C-alpha positions as CSV (number, residue, x, y, z in Angstrom):
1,X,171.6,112.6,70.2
2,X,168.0,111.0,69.6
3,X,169.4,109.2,66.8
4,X,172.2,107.3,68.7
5,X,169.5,106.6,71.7
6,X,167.1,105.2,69.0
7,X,169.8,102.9,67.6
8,X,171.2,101.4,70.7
9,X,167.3,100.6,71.5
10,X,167.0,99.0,68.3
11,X,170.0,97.1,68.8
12,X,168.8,96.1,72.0
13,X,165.5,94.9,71.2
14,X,166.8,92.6,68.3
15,X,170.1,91.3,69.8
16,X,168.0,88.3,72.4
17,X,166.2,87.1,69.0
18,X,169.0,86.8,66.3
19,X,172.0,86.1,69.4
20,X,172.4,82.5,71.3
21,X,174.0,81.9,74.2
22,X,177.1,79.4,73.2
23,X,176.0,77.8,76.6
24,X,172.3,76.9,75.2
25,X,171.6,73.2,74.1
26,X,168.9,73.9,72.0
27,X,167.3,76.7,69.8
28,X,163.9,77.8,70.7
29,X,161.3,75.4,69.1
30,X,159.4,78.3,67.4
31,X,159.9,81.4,65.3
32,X,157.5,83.3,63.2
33,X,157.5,86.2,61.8
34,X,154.4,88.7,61.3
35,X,153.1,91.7,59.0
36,X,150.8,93.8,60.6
37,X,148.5,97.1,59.9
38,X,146.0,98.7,61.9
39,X,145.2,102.2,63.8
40,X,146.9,103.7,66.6
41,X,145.3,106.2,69.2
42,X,147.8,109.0,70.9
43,X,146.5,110.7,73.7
44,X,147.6,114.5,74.4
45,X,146.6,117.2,76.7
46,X,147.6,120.6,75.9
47,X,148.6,122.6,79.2
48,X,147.7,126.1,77.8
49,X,144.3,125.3,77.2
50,X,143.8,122.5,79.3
51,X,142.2,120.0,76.6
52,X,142.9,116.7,76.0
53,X,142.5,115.1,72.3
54,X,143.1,112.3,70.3
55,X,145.4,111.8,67.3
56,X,144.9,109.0,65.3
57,X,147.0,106.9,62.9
58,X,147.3,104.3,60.4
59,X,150.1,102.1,60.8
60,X,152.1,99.2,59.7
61,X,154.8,97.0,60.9
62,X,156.7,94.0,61.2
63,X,156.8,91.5,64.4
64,X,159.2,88.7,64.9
65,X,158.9,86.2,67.6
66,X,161.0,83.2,69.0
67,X,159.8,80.7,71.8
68,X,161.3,80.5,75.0
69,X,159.4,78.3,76.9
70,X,156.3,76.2,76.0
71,X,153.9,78.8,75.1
72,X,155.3,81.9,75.8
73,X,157.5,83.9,73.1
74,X,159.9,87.0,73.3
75,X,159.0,89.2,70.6
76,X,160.1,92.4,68.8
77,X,158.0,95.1,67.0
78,X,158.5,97.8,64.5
79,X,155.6,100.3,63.4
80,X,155.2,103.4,61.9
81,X,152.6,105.6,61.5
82,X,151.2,108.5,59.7
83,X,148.3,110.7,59.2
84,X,148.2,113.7,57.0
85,X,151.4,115.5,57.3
86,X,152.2,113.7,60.7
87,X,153.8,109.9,61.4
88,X,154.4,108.6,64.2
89,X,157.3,105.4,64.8
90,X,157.5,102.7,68.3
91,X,160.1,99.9,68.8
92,X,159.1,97.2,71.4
93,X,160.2,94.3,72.8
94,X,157.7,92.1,75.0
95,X,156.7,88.8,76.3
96,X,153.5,87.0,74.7
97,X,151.6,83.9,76.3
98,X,149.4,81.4,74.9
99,X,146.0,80.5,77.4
100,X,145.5,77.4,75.9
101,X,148.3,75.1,74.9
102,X,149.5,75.4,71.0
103,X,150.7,71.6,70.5
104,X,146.2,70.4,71.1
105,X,144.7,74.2,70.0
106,X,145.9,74.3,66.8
107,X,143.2,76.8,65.1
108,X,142.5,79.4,67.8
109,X,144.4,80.5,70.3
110,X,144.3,83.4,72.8
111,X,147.0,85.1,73.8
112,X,148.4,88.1,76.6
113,X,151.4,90.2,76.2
114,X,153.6,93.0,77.9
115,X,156.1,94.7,76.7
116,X,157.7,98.2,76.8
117,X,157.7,100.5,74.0
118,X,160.2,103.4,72.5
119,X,157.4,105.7,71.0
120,X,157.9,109.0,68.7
121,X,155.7,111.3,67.2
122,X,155.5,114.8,65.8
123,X,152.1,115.6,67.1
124,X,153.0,118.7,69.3
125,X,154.5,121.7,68.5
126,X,157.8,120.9,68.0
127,X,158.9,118.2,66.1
128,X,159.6,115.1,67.1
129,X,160.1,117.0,70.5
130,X,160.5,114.2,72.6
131,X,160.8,110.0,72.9
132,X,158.7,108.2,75.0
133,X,159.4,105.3,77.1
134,X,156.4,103.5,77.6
135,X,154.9,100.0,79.0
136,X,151.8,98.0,77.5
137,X,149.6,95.5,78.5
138,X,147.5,93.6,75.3
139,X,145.7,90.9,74.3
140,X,144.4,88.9,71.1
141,X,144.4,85.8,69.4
142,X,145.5,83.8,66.7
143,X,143.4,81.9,64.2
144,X,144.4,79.3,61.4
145,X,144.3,79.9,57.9
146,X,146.2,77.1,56.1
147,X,149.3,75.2,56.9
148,X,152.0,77.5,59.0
149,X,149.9,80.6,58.2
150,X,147.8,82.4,60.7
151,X,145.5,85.8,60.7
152,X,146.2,87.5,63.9
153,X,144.1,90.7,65.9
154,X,145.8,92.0,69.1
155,X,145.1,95.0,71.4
156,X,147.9,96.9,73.1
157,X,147.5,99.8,75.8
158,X,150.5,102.1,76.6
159,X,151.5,104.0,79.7
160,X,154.0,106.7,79.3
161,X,157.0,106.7,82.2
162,X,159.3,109.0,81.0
163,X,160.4,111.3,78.3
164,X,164.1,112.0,76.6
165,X,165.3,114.3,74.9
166,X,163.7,118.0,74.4
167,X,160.2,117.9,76.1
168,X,157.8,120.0,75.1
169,X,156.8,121.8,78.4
170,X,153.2,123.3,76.7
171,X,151.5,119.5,75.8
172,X,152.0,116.4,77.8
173,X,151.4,113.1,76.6
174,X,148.7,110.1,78.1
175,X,148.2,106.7,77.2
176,X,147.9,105.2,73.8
177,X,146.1,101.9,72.3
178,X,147.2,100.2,69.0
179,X,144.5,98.3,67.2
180,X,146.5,95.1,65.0
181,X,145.2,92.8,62.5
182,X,147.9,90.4,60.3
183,X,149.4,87.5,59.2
184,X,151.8,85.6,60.6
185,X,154.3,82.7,59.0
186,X,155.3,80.2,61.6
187,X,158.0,77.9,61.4
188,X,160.1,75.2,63.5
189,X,158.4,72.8,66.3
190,X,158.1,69.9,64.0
191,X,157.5,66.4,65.1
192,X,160.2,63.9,65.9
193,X,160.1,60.8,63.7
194,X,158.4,57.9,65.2
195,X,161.4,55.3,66.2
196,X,161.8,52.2,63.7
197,X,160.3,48.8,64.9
198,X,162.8,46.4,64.7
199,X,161.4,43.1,62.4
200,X,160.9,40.5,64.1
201,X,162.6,37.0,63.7
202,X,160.7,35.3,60.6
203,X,160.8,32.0,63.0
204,X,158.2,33.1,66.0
205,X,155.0,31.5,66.5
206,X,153.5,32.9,69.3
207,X,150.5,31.2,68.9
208,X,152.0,27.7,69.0
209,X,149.8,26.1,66.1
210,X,152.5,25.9,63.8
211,X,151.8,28.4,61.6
212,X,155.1,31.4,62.2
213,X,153.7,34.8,62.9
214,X,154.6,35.8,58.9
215,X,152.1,33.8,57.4
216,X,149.6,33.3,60.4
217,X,146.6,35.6,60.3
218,X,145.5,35.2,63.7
219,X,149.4,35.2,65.4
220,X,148.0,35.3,69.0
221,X,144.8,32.8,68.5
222,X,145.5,28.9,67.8
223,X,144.4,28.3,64.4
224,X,144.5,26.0,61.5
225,X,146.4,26.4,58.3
226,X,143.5,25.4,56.1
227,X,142.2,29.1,57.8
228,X,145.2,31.1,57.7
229,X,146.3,30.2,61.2
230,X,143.1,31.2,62.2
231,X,140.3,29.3,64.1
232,X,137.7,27.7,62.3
233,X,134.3,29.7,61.5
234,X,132.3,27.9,58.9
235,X,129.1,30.0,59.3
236,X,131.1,33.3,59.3
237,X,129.4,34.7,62.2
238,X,132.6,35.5,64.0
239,X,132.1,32.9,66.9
240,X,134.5,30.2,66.6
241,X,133.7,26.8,65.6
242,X,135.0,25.7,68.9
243,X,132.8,27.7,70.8
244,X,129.7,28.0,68.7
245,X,126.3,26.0,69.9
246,X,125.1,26.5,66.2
247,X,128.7,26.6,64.2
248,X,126.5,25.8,60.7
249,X,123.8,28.9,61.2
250,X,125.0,32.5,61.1
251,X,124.3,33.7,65.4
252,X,125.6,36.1,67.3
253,X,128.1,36.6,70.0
254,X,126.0,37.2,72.7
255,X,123.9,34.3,72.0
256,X,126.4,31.7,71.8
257,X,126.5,31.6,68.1
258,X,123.0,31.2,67.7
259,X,120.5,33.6,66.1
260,X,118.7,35.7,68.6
261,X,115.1,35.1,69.1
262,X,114.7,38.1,71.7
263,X,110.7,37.8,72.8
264,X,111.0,33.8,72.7
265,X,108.1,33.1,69.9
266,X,110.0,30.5,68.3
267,X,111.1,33.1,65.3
268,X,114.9,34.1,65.1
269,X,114.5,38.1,64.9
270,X,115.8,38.6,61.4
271,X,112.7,36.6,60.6
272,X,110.8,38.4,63.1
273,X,108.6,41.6,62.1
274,X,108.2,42.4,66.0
275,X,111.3,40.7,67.6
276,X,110.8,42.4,71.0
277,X,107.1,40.9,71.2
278,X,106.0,37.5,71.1
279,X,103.7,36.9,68.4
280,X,102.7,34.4,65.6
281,X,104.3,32.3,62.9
282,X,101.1,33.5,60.6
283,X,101.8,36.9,61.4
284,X,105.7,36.8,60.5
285,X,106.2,37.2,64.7
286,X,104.2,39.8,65.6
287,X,100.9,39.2,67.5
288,X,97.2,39.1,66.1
289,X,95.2,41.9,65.2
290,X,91.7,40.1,64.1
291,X,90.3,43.8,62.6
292,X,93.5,44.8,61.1
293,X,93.3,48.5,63.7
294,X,96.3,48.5,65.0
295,X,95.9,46.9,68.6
296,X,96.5,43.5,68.8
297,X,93.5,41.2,69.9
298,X,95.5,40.3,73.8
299,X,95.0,43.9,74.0
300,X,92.0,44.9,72.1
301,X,88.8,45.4,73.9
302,X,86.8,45.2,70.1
303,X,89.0,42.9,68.9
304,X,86.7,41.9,65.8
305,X,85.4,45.9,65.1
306,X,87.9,48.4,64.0
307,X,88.8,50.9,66.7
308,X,91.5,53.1,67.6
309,X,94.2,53.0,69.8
310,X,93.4,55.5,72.7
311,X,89.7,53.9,73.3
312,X,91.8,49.8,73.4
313,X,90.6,49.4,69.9
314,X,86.9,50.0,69.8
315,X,85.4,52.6,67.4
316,X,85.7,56.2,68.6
317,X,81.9,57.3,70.2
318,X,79.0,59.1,68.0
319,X,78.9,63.1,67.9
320,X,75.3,63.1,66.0
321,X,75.2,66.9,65.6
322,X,78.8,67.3,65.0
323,X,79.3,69.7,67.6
324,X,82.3,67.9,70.2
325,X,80.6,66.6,72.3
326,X,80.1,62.5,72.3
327,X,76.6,61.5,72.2
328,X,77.0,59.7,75.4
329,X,77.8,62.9,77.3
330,X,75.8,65.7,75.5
331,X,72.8,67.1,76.7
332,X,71.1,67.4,73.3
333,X,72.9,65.4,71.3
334,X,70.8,66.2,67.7
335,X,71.2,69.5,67.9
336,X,75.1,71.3,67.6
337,X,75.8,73.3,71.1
338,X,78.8,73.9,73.1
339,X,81.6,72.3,74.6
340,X,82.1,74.1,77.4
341,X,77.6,74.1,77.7
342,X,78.1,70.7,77.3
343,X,76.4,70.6,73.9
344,X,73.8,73.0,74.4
345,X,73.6,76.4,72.3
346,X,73.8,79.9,74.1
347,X,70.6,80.3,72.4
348,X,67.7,78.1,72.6
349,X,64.1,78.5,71.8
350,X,61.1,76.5,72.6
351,X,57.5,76.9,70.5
352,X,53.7,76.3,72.0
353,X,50.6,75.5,70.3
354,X,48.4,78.5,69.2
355,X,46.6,80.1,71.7
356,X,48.3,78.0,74.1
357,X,51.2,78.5,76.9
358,X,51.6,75.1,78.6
359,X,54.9,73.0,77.5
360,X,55.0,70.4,74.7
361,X,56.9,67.1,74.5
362,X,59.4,68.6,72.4
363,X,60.0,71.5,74.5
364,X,59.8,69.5,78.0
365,X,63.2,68.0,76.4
366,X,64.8,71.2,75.8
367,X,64.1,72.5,79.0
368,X,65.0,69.1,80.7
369,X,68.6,69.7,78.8
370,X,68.6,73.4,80.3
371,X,67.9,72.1,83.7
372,X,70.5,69.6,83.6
373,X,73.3,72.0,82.6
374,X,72.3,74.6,85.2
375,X,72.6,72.3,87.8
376,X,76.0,71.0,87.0
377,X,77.0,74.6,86.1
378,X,76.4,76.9,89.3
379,X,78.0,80.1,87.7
380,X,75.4,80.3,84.9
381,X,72.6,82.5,84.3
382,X,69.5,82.4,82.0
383,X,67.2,85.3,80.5
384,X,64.0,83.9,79.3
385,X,61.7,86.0,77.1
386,X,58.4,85.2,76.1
387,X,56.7,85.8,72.2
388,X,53.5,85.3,70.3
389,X,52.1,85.2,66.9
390,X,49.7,88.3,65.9
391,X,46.4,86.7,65.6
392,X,45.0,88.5,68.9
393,X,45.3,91.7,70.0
394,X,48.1,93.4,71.4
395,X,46.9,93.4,75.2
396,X,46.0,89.7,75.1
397,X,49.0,88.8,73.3
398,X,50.9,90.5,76.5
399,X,49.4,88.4,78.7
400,X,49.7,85.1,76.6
401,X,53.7,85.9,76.4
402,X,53.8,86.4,80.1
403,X,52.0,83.0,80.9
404,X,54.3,81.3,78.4
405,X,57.4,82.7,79.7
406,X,56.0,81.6,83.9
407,X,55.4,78.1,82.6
408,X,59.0,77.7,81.4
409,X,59.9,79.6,84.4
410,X,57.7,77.2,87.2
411,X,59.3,74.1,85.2
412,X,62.8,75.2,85.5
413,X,62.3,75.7,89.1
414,X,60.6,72.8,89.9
415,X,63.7,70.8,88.2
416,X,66.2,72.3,90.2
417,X,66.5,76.1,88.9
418,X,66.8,78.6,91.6
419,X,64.3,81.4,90.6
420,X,67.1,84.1,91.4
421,X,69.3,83.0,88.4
422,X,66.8,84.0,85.8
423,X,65.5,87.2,84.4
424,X,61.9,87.3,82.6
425,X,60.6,89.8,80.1
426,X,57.2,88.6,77.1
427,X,56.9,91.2,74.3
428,X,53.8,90.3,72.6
429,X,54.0,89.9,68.9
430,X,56.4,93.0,69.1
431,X,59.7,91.3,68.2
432,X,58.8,88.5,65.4
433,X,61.1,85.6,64.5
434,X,59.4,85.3,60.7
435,X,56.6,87.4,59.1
436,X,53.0,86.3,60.4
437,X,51.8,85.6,56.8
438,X,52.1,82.3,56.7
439,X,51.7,79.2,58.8
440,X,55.1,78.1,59.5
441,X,56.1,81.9,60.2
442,X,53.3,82.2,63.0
443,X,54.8,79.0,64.4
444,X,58.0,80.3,64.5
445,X,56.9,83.4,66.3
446,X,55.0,81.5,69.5
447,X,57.9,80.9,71.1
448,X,60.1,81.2,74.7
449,X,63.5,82.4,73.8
450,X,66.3,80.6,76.6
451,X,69.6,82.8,76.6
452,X,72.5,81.4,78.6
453,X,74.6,84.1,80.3
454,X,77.5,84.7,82.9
């Protein structure tokens, strides 16, 4: 009985795409026909012990599809599956549209189908116990390969309505999802011929200068024959004699015929090195640069010195001690600080005479740097410590460090220093700079260290 109910589906789901109604004017534009592989998932539960699971095929088939209507097909399908000793075999017949319209999305195009499904397996107990008759829902896409052949991957889900023949009352069947890839051969929709022009009569001359159409090279312009029915051009710039201002010198259009000369020096631009600026004849059209920098003189604030561009042409400022900071704005310029200090070093020292704690010259313009800074820098701090040489004794050395470091201290604050942002401390000749063997180490050791800090 299964066998005759399988056939007269088979029969049915082929007949629309090989049968046409004597009625129909024309066949369906499209056909193609497909072979396609890929992996079906068949859902079960078993009743007895109330577990679902998952068989899993590899299958194969054929697909053959006709348009009905501009892009939309009736198709049919043939698969078959197996795994191990197990197969599995589904007939359908569906309904597939195109998104996006075939005729201008030629290499990729998405698709949805439905259709309804005769399925058969052998994965219960009993053998090909029962037929299902099933619906599906899909999707995919095709994708060009060359010519009329396309690679296609589609994705179908099944539902299960009913079952015929002998059911197998101990497993029960759920949904299933077939997993395509293939190729697919399309034929048919080909383009109608373009109509044939009828020649025209050899006598027209719809340009009226005596010259017919045949021969004339401009057939809608008044020309001469001298020019192939066209209008003279002698300097080839493709304005007309007629209604060129300069008909012997190569122009353009949009000037009449006549070369441009965009910034109006008196130089045609393809003469012109700067044709959007007005400049000099001696400078091929660009304006004069006296020192050769880069800025011309009109706007060059050096204009006989070499400078650069972001200072209008004067020479970039002097950074003495290298550190970068200009000379103009660093508080000691000849010797390498900080940007952020404003070109003074975190660390500073100042020296004294021997046996001596008032300031020198040299260090008055240290500490006028320090005072400077402080001032224009609220959030800063200084610790100022106080050394000697060891000539003395300890004890008077103690007291010489601590006058050294209250001088430096008294001259800060009398330049602007509040007292409270400093900390004092004098060590004697207990923490050296150099040895105290020689001259220039001893000098190096009577000293007031200045160390910036946050």
């Amino acid at each position: 009985m299964k066998k005759y109910i399988l056939l007269v589906l088979l029969t049915t789901l082929f007949a629309p795409t090989f049968a046409q109604d004597s009625t129909e004017a024309k066949s369906p534009k499209r056909q193609s026909f497909a072979l396609i592989g890929g992996v079906s998932d068949m859902w079960y539960k078993n009743f007895v012990t109330r577990r679902d699971y998952v068989q899993s095929y590899t299958h194969f088939g054929i697909q053959y599809a006709a348009e009905v209507k501009p892009n939309v097909d009736v198709y049919g399908t043939l698969v078959y599956g197996i795994r191990d000793a197990k197969d599995m075999a589904s007939a359908g017949l569906g309904l597939r549209y195109y998104l996006l319209d075939r005729d201008t999305h030629k290499k990729f195009r998405p698709f949805a189908s439905f259709s309804g499904e005769v399925v058969a397996d052998n994965s219960t107990r009993t053998t090909y116990s029962d037929v299902d008759l099933t619906g599906s829902v899909g999707s995919g896409f095709d994708v060009k390969i060359l010519g009329s052949l396309y690679g296609r991957a589609m994705v179908n889900v099944g539902f299960p309505f009913f079952q015929l023949g002998k059911v197998d009352l101990t497993a029960g069947r759920g949904t299933y999802t077939h997993y395509t890839a293939g190729l697919v051969y399309e034929w048919g929709n080909k383009p109608k011929p373009a109509p044939v022009k009828a020649a025209e009569p050899v006598s027209i001359d719809t340009d009226g200068d005596g010259i017919v159409d045949k021969e004339d090279k401009c057939p809608t312009v008044k020309g001469v024959r001298a020019n192939n029915g066209c209008p003279l051009d002698t300097d080839g710039d493709g304005v007309i004699d007629a209604e060129d201002k300069c008909p012997t010198v190569a122009g353009v259009k949009e000037n009449q015929g006549c070369p441009l000369d965009t910034d109006g020096d008196g130089i045609i631009d393809s003469e012109d090195r700067c044709p959007t600026v007005a400049g000099v004849k001696a400078n091929q059209g660009c304006p004069a640069d006296s020192d050769g920098d880069g800025v011309i003189d009109s706007e060059d604030a050096c204009p006989n010195v070499a400078g650069i561009a972001s200072l209008k042409g004067c020479p970039a400022p002097k950074d003495a001690d290298g550190d970068g900071v200009i000379d103009a704005d660093d508080l000691l310029p000849n010797v390498a600080g900080l940007v952020a200090l404003q070109g003074v070093p975190e660390n500073l020292a100042i020296y004294f005479d021997t046996d001596q704690f008032s300031l020198t010259s040299e260090s008055t313009t240290t500490v006028d740097a320090m005072a400077k800074l402080f001032k224009a820098q609220p959030s800063l701090k200084l610790k100022v410590t106080g050394h000697t040489d060891s000539r003395q004794s300890v004890q008077y050395n103690v007291a010489l460090s601590k006058n050294r470091v209250f001088e430096t201290r008294k001259y800060l604050i009398k330049n602007g220093v509040e007292a409270k942002r400093m900390k004092v401390a004098w060590f004697s000749e207990l923490v050296p700079a150099a040895p105290n063997k020689t001259v220039d180490g001893m000098k190096l050791n009577r000293r007031v260290e200045l160390k910036i800090t946050k």
